[in-house]
Amino acid sequence: MDILFLHQNFPGQFLSLAPALVRAGHRVYALTARAGLPETWRGVRVIRYKWDPPDNFRTHLWTSQFNLGVTRGEVVFRASMALNRKGLRPDVIVAHTGWGEALYLRDVWPDARLAAFSELWYLAEGGDLGFDPEFPVRDPQGLLPYVRMKNALQSMQIETADALFSSTRWQASTYPDSVSDRMHVLHEGVDTRRSKPDETAELVLGDGRSLTRSDKVISFVNRNLEPHRGFHVFMRALPALLTDDPDLHVVIVGGDGVSYGRSPKEGGTWKEVLLNEVSKDLPEDWEARVHFTGLLKHDQLTRLFQIARTHVYLTYPFVPSWSLLEAMSCGTPVIANNVAPVAEFVSHGETGFLIDLFDQEALVEAIRHVLSAPEDVAFLGDAARVMIKNHYDLDTVCLPRRIQFVEGLMDQSLSSAIRS
């Protein structure tokens, strides 16, 4: 088959799937705005469309994302028309619906089977919006219309799709009941051969310092350090933890931008704002024991999980991070907050500890417990790894199911075996 992937930052969630389909004998293409990829990446022919965001002309706040999506959709439409004229006739198209790239594909390839990767349907209640009382919704009266318009972009794409798929049960559950018969739950998978325990692991920090399993290390990982991923809650726990334990090291991974929420109203970065808030209560030597690494390469991140006594994962009800599952696969005892996306993976007292995000004392006490009795909680990491291997292993579970899904798109009746 000829299979076309659409993702503005390819490979994204298709990192393992697209090359696997090449190995299965299919001709695989990727249409993306991402610069820097070679023309052929792991057997996938990469075709780049040029994307320049529109100039800042006045649009209504509720339609700002819709406007961006339509603009990007037009660019992809014209790029697709050019590919069509050159003879590309994909049998199957797999497209992320987050940015409008699939808006007009039916107008180019009406006979192709279209699978929409549906990452998250925005919720006015039960999701990230308004979850944190510290950061209330700016316009509560306008919340419903705003969310409706944010979802309109996805709605226009998924209504033309033959099948939808999402990564987790919770993410799939956010979508309207009207599309449930086309929705499949297909996680990307975890490479458990790579993310595995290693008693000999060593992490060398930017200043040359080396940390190993013999050190008392807490890991905390965000794409960007921001409240959406609990950075503010974690930072406020540091004074008590560092004062209690002079041997404790905290490794904080993440950039200084904003991925999901808002920038601080005071200006600057969330790292600056939170450090300014807690620094007066930190011990004098905190800078030698709190290590902000920025973003790490994947192998460095794995070594961090392998040496950490515990990994702390905090989040609003939102798309769960890959780092959570990779830490669990490394056998690292996890402390996370009890929201539905996390509870899908972490069972309290069985594969980790769950606390309330806004219960600062509970977070501190959970970390103290794990650090003070590592032998007593080692079973949590062991059980977490077994769970990941049994249900989310890349090679034996998730990738075969994703391949089956894509190849099955040519069959008008997709197997119910891959729905859950």
Short mmCIF file of C-alpha atoms in Angstrom, two decimals:
data_model
loop_
_atom_site.label_atom_id
_atom_site.label_comp_id
_atom_site.label_asym_id
_atom_site.label_seq_id
_atom_site.Cartn_x
_atom_site.Cartn_y
_atom_site.Cartn_z
CA MET A 1 0.00 0.00 0.00
CA ASP A 2 0.91 3.65 -0.34
CA ILE A 3 0.57 5.25 3.10
CA LEU A 4 0.81 8.98 3.77
CA PHE A 5 1.41 10.44 7.25
CA LEU A 6 0.57 14.04 8.08
CA HIS A 7 2.14 15.64 11.14
CA GLN A 8 3.53 19.17 11.29
CA ASN A 9 6.42 17.93 13.44
CA PHE A 10 6.84 14.43 11.99
CA PRO A 11 7.47 11.79 13.22
CA GLY A 12 5.86 12.77 16.54
CA GLN A 13 3.49 10.03 17.68
CA PHE A 14 4.34 8.02 14.55
CA LEU A 15 8.01 7.56 15.46
CA SER A 16 7.82 3.75 15.54
CA LEU A 17 4.77 3.16 13.38
CA ALA A 18 5.90 4.76 10.11
CA PRO A 19 9.24 2.86 9.85
CA ALA A 20 7.51 -0.38 10.89
CA LEU A 21 5.13 -0.04 7.95
CA VAL A 22 8.14 0.41 5.67
CA ARG A 23 9.58 -2.83 7.04
CA ALA A 24 6.22 -4.50 6.41
CA GLY A 25 6.64 -3.75 2.70
CA HIS A 26 4.52 -0.62 2.28
CA ARG A 27 5.52 2.59 0.51
CA VAL A 28 5.39 5.24 3.21
CA TYR A 29 5.42 9.03 2.82
CA ALA A 30 5.32 11.87 5.32
CA LEU A 31 4.08 15.40 4.65
CA THR A 32 5.40 17.74 7.32
CA ALA A 33 6.41 21.32 8.07
CA ARG A 34 9.42 20.16 10.06
CA ALA A 35 12.78 21.30 8.73
CA GLY A 36 15.99 19.31 9.07
CA LEU A 37 14.74 15.82 8.25
CA PRO A 38 16.46 14.05 5.35
CA GLU A 39 14.49 13.28 2.18
CA THR A 40 14.39 9.64 3.30
CA TRP A 41 14.10 8.97 7.02
CA ARG A 42 14.20 5.31 8.11
CA GLY A 43 12.71 4.33 4.77
CA VAL A 44 9.98 7.01 4.83
CA ARG A 45 10.00 9.52 1.99
CA VAL A 46 9.77 12.94 3.66
CA ILE A 47 8.03 15.77 1.81
CA ARG A 48 8.14 19.19 3.41
CA TYR A 49 5.54 21.88 3.04
CA LYS A 50 6.51 25.44 3.87
CA TRP A 51 4.58 26.89 6.79
CA ASP A 52 4.64 30.57 7.72
CA PRO A 53 2.06 31.59 10.33
CA PRO A 54 -0.25 34.35 9.08
CA ASP A 55 0.48 37.94 9.95
CA ASN A 56 -1.17 39.21 13.11
CA PHE A 57 -4.33 40.58 11.60
CA ARG A 58 -7.26 41.00 13.94
CA THR A 59 -9.35 37.90 14.63
CA HIS A 60 -11.75 37.10 17.42
CA LEU A 61 -10.07 35.37 20.36
CA TRP A 62 -12.43 32.40 20.06
CA THR A 63 -11.42 31.85 16.42
CA SER A 64 -7.67 32.42 16.73
CA GLN A 65 -6.74 28.71 16.63
CA PHE A 66 -9.39 28.04 13.99
CA ASN A 67 -7.84 30.73 11.80
CA LEU A 68 -4.39 29.20 12.18
CA GLY A 69 -5.81 25.77 11.37
CA VAL A 70 -7.58 26.93 8.22
CA THR A 71 -4.41 28.69 7.09
CA ARG A 72 -2.30 25.60 7.65
CA GLY A 73 -5.00 23.44 6.07
CA GLU A 74 -4.82 25.54 2.92
CA VAL A 75 -1.04 25.15 2.73
CA VAL A 76 -1.32 21.37 3.11
CA PHE A 77 -4.19 21.29 0.59
CA ARG A 78 -2.08 23.03 -2.07
CA ALA A 79 0.94 20.84 -1.30
CA SER A 80 -1.29 17.76 -1.56
CA MET A 81 -2.70 18.91 -4.88
CA ALA A 82 0.84 19.22 -6.20
CA LEU A 83 1.63 15.68 -5.01
CA ASN A 84 -1.58 14.45 -6.61
CA ARG A 85 -0.58 15.95 -9.94
CA LYS A 86 2.75 14.15 -9.65
CA GLY A 87 0.93 10.85 -9.30
CA LEU A 88 0.84 10.21 -5.55
CA ARG A 89 -2.36 8.27 -4.77
CA PRO A 90 -2.23 7.14 -1.12
CA ASP A 91 -4.39 4.19 -0.20
CA VAL A 92 -4.30 5.22 3.46
CA ILE A 93 -3.72 8.60 5.10
CA VAL A 94 -2.88 8.88 8.80
CA ALA A 95 -3.20 12.46 10.06
CA HIS A 96 -2.93 14.23 13.38
CA THR A 97 -5.97 16.48 13.79
CA GLY A 98 -4.40 19.04 16.10
CA TRP A 99 -3.37 21.70 13.59
CA GLY A 100 -5.81 21.55 10.67
CA GLU A 101 -3.61 19.61 8.26
CA ALA A 102 -6.37 17.14 7.33
CA LEU A 103 -9.12 19.72 6.73
CA TYR A 104 -9.23 19.41 2.95
CA LEU A 105 -7.68 16.03 2.18
CA ARG A 106 -11.00 14.60 0.97
CA ASP A 107 -10.98 17.26 -1.73
CA VAL A 108 -7.65 15.92 -3.00
CA TRP A 109 -7.90 12.17 -2.41
CA PRO A 110 -11.59 11.28 -2.00
CA ASP A 111 -10.97 7.54 -2.30
CA ALA A 112 -8.20 7.25 0.30
CA ARG A 113 -8.96 5.68 3.67
CA LEU A 114 -8.40 8.34 6.33
CA ALA A 115 -7.39 7.64 9.94
CA ALA A 116 -7.47 10.63 12.28
CA PHE A 117 -5.08 10.59 15.21
CA SER A 118 -7.29 12.29 17.79
CA GLU A 119 -5.11 13.33 20.69
CA LEU A 120 -7.56 15.26 22.88
CA TRP A 121 -11.04 16.79 22.70
CA TYR A 122 -11.04 19.97 24.76
CA LEU A 123 -13.34 19.88 27.78
CA ALA A 124 -15.05 22.75 29.56
CA GLU A 125 -15.35 20.49 32.62
CA GLY A 126 -13.24 17.53 33.71
CA GLY A 127 -10.12 18.59 31.84
CA ASP A 128 -7.31 21.06 32.34
CA LEU A 129 -9.37 24.25 31.93
CA GLY A 130 -10.22 25.68 35.35
CA PHE A 131 -8.68 22.69 37.14
CA ASP A 132 -6.23 24.75 39.19
CA PRO A 133 -7.87 27.37 41.44
CA GLU A 134 -4.62 29.31 41.46
CA PHE A 135 -5.08 30.01 37.74
CA PRO A 136 -8.82 30.54 37.12
CA VAL A 137 -10.31 30.79 33.65
CA ARG A 138 -10.00 34.36 32.42
CA ASP A 139 -13.46 34.49 30.88
CA PRO A 140 -15.69 31.92 32.62
CA GLN A 141 -18.82 33.10 30.80
CA GLY A 142 -17.11 32.66 27.46
CA LEU A 143 -15.56 29.29 28.29
CA LEU A 144 -18.13 27.11 26.51
CA PRO A 145 -18.09 29.06 23.22
CA TYR A 146 -14.28 29.19 23.37
CA VAL A 147 -13.99 25.42 23.84
CA ARG A 148 -16.56 24.80 21.13
CA MET A 149 -14.49 26.80 18.65
CA LYS A 150 -11.27 25.06 19.68
CA ASN A 151 -12.94 21.74 18.95
CA ALA A 152 -14.47 22.91 15.67
CA LEU A 153 -11.16 22.47 13.90
CA GLN A 154 -10.96 18.83 14.97
CA SER A 155 -14.64 18.23 14.33
CA MET A 156 -14.31 19.20 10.67
CA GLN A 157 -11.45 16.74 10.25
CA ILE A 158 -12.82 13.75 12.14
CA GLU A 159 -16.22 13.94 10.44
CA THR A 160 -14.51 12.95 7.17
CA ALA A 161 -12.35 10.21 8.73
CA ASP A 162 -13.01 6.50 8.33
CA ALA A 163 -11.51 5.72 11.75
CA LEU A 164 -10.15 7.60 14.73
CA PHE A 165 -7.50 6.54 17.19
CA SER A 166 -6.15 7.94 20.42
CA SER A 167 -3.35 6.92 22.77
CA THR A 168 -5.20 6.23 26.02
CA ARG A 169 -8.66 5.32 27.23
CA TRP A 170 -9.00 8.65 28.96
CA GLN A 171 -8.04 10.65 25.87
CA ALA A 172 -10.49 8.63 23.77
CA SER A 173 -13.22 9.20 26.37
CA THR A 174 -13.00 12.97 25.96
CA TYR A 175 -14.47 12.69 22.43
CA PRO A 176 -18.23 12.88 21.78
CA ASP A 177 -20.27 9.68 21.97
CA SER A 178 -21.23 10.21 18.34
CA VAL A 179 -17.75 9.09 17.19
CA SER A 180 -17.23 6.23 19.65
CA ASP A 181 -17.98 3.60 16.99
CA ARG A 182 -14.98 4.83 14.98
CA MET A 183 -12.60 5.37 17.92
CA HIS A 184 -9.72 2.98 18.72
CA VAL A 185 -7.31 3.11 21.66
CA LEU A 186 -3.77 2.50 20.42
CA HIS A 187 -0.87 3.59 22.58
CA GLU A 188 2.48 4.46 20.99
CA GLY A 189 4.24 1.92 23.20
CA VAL A 190 7.35 1.90 25.37
CA ASP A 191 10.67 0.40 24.30
CA THR A 192 11.16 -1.71 27.42
CA ARG A 193 14.47 -3.04 26.13
CA ARG A 194 15.82 0.51 26.25
CA SER A 195 13.88 1.78 29.26
CA LYS A 196 14.92 -0.82 31.80
CA PRO A 197 16.55 -0.98 35.24
CA ASP A 198 20.32 -0.66 35.36
CA GLU A 199 22.08 -0.71 38.72
CA THR A 200 25.31 0.51 37.08
CA ALA A 201 23.77 3.57 35.40
CA GLU A 202 25.52 6.91 35.75
CA LEU A 203 24.25 10.38 34.83
CA VAL A 204 26.86 13.04 34.12
CA LEU A 205 25.47 16.54 34.58
CA GLY A 206 26.44 19.62 32.60
CA ASP A 207 28.90 20.75 35.28
CA GLY A 208 30.67 17.39 35.14
CA ARG A 209 29.18 16.04 38.33
CA SER A 210 28.25 12.36 38.24
CA LEU A 211 25.18 10.86 39.94
CA THR A 212 24.60 7.11 40.41
CA ARG A 213 22.26 4.74 42.26
CA SER A 214 24.29 5.34 45.41
CA ASP A 215 23.13 8.97 45.44
CA LYS A 216 19.73 10.00 46.77
CA VAL A 217 18.08 11.45 43.64
CA ILE A 218 14.57 12.66 42.81
CA SER A 219 13.69 13.17 39.14
CA PHE A 220 11.12 15.60 37.77
CA VAL A 221 10.56 15.96 34.02
CA ASN A 222 8.49 18.40 31.90
CA ARG A 223 8.79 19.38 28.26
CA ASN A 224 8.59 22.92 29.61
CA LEU A 225 8.54 23.81 33.30
CA GLU A 226 5.03 25.16 33.84
CA PRO A 227 1.99 24.77 36.12
CA HIS A 228 0.13 22.54 33.64
CA ARG A 229 2.62 19.83 34.59
CA GLY A 230 2.69 20.64 38.31
CA PHE A 231 6.00 22.50 38.34
CA HIS A 232 4.71 25.08 40.82
CA VAL A 233 3.58 22.36 43.24
CA PHE A 234 6.87 20.49 43.02
CA MET A 235 8.99 23.60 43.53
CA ARG A 236 7.06 24.50 46.69
CA ALA A 237 7.91 21.08 48.12
CA LEU A 238 11.67 21.60 47.76
CA PRO A 239 12.35 23.72 50.88
CA ALA A 240 11.04 21.02 53.23
CA LEU A 241 12.68 18.16 51.34
CA LEU A 242 16.11 19.74 50.96
CA THR A 243 16.17 21.03 54.53
CA ASP A 244 15.21 17.59 55.89
CA ASP A 245 17.83 15.68 53.94
CA PRO A 246 21.27 17.22 53.32
CA ASP A 247 22.17 14.33 50.97
CA LEU A 248 19.23 14.82 48.63
CA HIS A 249 19.72 15.76 44.97
CA VAL A 250 16.86 16.93 42.75
CA VAL A 251 17.22 16.72 38.97
CA ILE A 252 14.70 18.90 37.13
CA VAL A 253 14.43 18.40 33.36
CA GLY A 254 12.61 20.80 31.06
CA GLY A 255 12.74 23.96 29.00
CA ASP A 256 11.84 27.49 30.03
CA GLY A 257 8.99 28.01 27.56
CA VAL A 258 5.28 27.28 27.74
CA SER A 259 3.76 24.25 26.02
CA TYR A 260 0.18 24.19 27.25
CA GLY A 261 -0.68 27.02 29.61
CA ARG A 262 0.08 30.71 30.00
CA SER A 263 3.27 32.60 30.68
CA PRO A 264 3.59 34.25 34.11
CA LYS A 265 1.65 37.51 34.30
CA GLU A 266 4.70 39.04 36.01
CA GLY A 267 6.82 38.25 32.97
CA GLY A 268 9.88 36.02 32.81
CA THR A 269 9.76 32.24 33.07
CA TRP A 270 7.96 29.96 35.52
CA LYS A 271 11.37 28.76 36.71
CA GLU A 272 12.34 32.33 37.60
CA VAL A 273 8.99 33.04 39.26
CA LEU A 274 9.01 29.89 41.39
CA LEU A 275 12.67 30.16 42.35
CA ASN A 276 12.04 33.73 43.45
CA GLU A 277 9.12 32.50 45.57
CA VAL A 278 10.86 29.60 47.34
CA SER A 279 14.54 30.61 47.40
CA LYS A 280 14.29 32.36 50.78
CA ASP A 281 13.24 29.05 52.35
CA LEU A 282 15.85 26.87 50.66
CA PRO A 283 19.03 25.77 52.48
CA GLU A 284 22.22 27.64 51.66
CA ASP A 285 23.64 24.81 49.56
CA TRP A 286 20.52 24.30 47.41
CA GLU A 287 22.26 25.33 44.18
CA ALA A 288 24.69 22.42 44.59
CA ARG A 289 21.79 19.97 45.02
CA VAL A 290 19.07 21.22 42.67
CA HIS A 291 20.11 20.56 39.08
CA PHE A 292 18.20 22.24 36.26
CA THR A 293 19.36 20.38 33.16
CA GLY A 294 17.21 21.93 30.45
CA LEU A 295 16.12 19.32 27.91
CA LEU A 296 18.05 16.04 27.91
CA LYS A 297 18.79 13.60 25.13
CA HIS A 298 16.78 10.41 25.35
CA ASP A 299 19.64 8.24 26.57
CA GLN A 300 20.43 10.76 29.31
CA LEU A 301 16.78 10.79 30.37
CA THR A 302 16.83 7.01 30.60
CA ARG A 303 19.91 7.12 32.82
CA LEU A 304 18.17 9.64 35.05
CA PHE A 305 15.24 7.28 35.59
CA GLN A 306 17.64 4.41 36.22
CA ILE A 307 19.45 6.24 39.05
CA ALA A 308 16.45 8.01 40.63
CA ARG A 309 15.08 6.80 43.96
CA THR A 310 11.70 8.16 42.86
CA HIS A 311 10.22 9.97 39.87
CA VAL A 312 7.64 12.66 40.63
CA TYR A 313 5.03 13.19 37.93
CA LEU A 314 2.42 15.92 38.37
CA THR A 315 -0.13 17.15 35.87
CA TYR A 316 -3.52 18.68 35.25
CA PRO A 317 -6.06 16.31 33.61
CA PHE A 318 -4.32 16.32 30.24
CA VAL A 319 -2.44 14.10 27.80
CA PRO A 320 -0.13 11.89 29.93
CA SER A 321 3.57 12.28 29.22
CA TRP A 322 5.74 9.54 27.73
CA SER A 323 8.23 10.20 30.55
CA LEU A 324 5.80 8.71 33.10
CA LEU A 325 5.68 5.34 31.36
CA GLU A 326 9.40 5.29 30.63
CA ALA A 327 10.20 5.92 34.30
CA MET A 328 7.86 3.06 35.25
CA SER A 329 9.52 0.84 32.65
CA CYS A 330 12.87 1.59 34.28
CA GLY A 331 11.49 0.26 37.56
CA THR A 332 11.55 3.69 39.22
CA PRO A 333 8.98 4.07 42.02
CA VAL A 334 6.60 6.81 40.87
CA ILE A 335 4.78 9.44 42.90
CA ALA A 336 2.04 11.08 40.84
CA ASN A 337 -1.19 12.95 41.36
CA ASN A 338 -4.54 11.25 41.16
CA VAL A 339 -6.24 12.39 37.98
CA ALA A 340 -7.88 10.07 35.45
CA PRO A 341 -5.14 10.20 32.78
CA VAL A 342 -2.55 9.15 35.38
CA ALA A 343 -4.69 6.62 37.23
CA GLU A 344 -5.00 4.73 33.95
CA PHE A 345 -1.36 3.73 34.45
CA VAL A 346 -0.60 4.12 38.16
CA SER A 347 -2.51 2.10 40.76
CA HIS A 348 -2.05 3.51 44.25
CA GLY A 349 0.01 1.21 46.43
CA GLU A 350 0.50 -1.27 43.58
CA THR A 351 2.49 0.41 40.79
CA GLY A 352 3.14 3.76 42.48
CA PHE A 353 1.72 6.32 44.88
CA LEU A 354 -1.09 8.73 44.01
CA ILE A 355 -1.65 12.00 45.88
CA ASP A 356 -3.86 15.06 45.44
CA LEU A 357 -2.05 17.65 43.33
CA PHE A 358 -2.98 20.44 45.72
CA ASP A 359 -2.08 18.60 48.94
CA GLN A 360 1.45 19.89 49.46
CA GLU A 361 1.93 17.97 52.70
CA ALA A 362 0.87 14.69 51.10
CA LEU A 363 3.43 15.14 48.33
CA VAL A 364 6.24 15.87 50.78
CA GLU A 365 5.29 12.93 52.98
CA ALA A 366 5.10 10.53 50.04
CA ILE A 367 8.57 11.55 48.87
CA ARG A 368 9.95 11.26 52.40
CA HIS A 369 8.49 7.78 52.71
CA VAL A 370 10.01 6.55 49.46
CA LEU A 371 13.42 8.04 50.26
CA SER A 372 13.48 6.71 53.83
CA ALA A 373 12.48 3.15 53.00
CA PRO A 374 13.72 2.27 49.49
CA GLU A 375 13.64 -1.47 50.20
CA ASP A 376 10.01 -1.27 51.30
CA VAL A 377 8.84 0.45 48.11
CA ALA A 378 11.04 -1.35 45.57
CA PHE A 379 8.09 -3.62 44.76
CA LEU A 380 6.27 -0.60 43.30
CA GLY A 381 8.93 -0.15 40.64
CA ASP A 382 9.07 -3.87 39.93
CA ALA A 383 5.29 -4.08 39.54
CA ALA A 384 5.23 -0.97 37.37
CA ARG A 385 7.75 -2.48 34.97
CA VAL A 386 5.78 -5.72 34.74
CA MET A 387 2.61 -3.75 34.00
CA ILE A 388 4.32 -1.72 31.27
CA LYS A 389 5.83 -4.84 29.67
CA ASN A 390 2.51 -6.68 29.72
CA HIS A 391 0.32 -3.90 28.39
CA TYR A 392 2.47 -1.21 26.72
CA ASP A 393 5.57 -2.91 25.34
CA LEU A 394 6.43 -1.41 21.98
CA ASP A 395 7.51 -4.52 20.08
CA THR A 396 5.16 -7.16 21.45
CA VAL A 397 1.95 -5.22 22.18
CA CYS A 398 1.52 -1.69 20.87
CA LEU A 399 3.33 -1.65 17.54
CA PRO A 400 1.69 -4.85 16.23
CA ARG A 401 -1.73 -3.45 17.11
CA ARG A 402 -1.00 -0.16 15.36
CA ILE A 403 0.24 -1.94 12.24
CA GLN A 404 -2.88 -4.11 12.26
CA PHE A 405 -5.01 -0.98 12.54
CA VAL A 406 -3.40 0.81 9.58
CA GLU A 407 -3.36 -2.27 7.35
CA GLY A 408 -6.94 -3.02 8.37
CA LEU A 409 -8.12 0.36 7.13
CA MET A 410 -8.39 -1.11 3.65
CA ASP A 411 -10.91 -3.56 5.08
CA GLN A 412 -14.30 -1.88 5.38
CA SER A 413 -14.93 -3.67 8.70
CA LEU A 414 -12.10 -2.94 11.09
CA SER A 415 -11.57 -5.65 13.68
CA SER A 416 -13.13 -4.95 17.06
CA ALA A 417 -10.06 -6.62 18.57
CA ILE A 418 -8.09 -3.40 18.28
CA ARG A 419 -10.68 -1.09 19.79
CA SER A 420 -9.55 -1.33 23.41
#
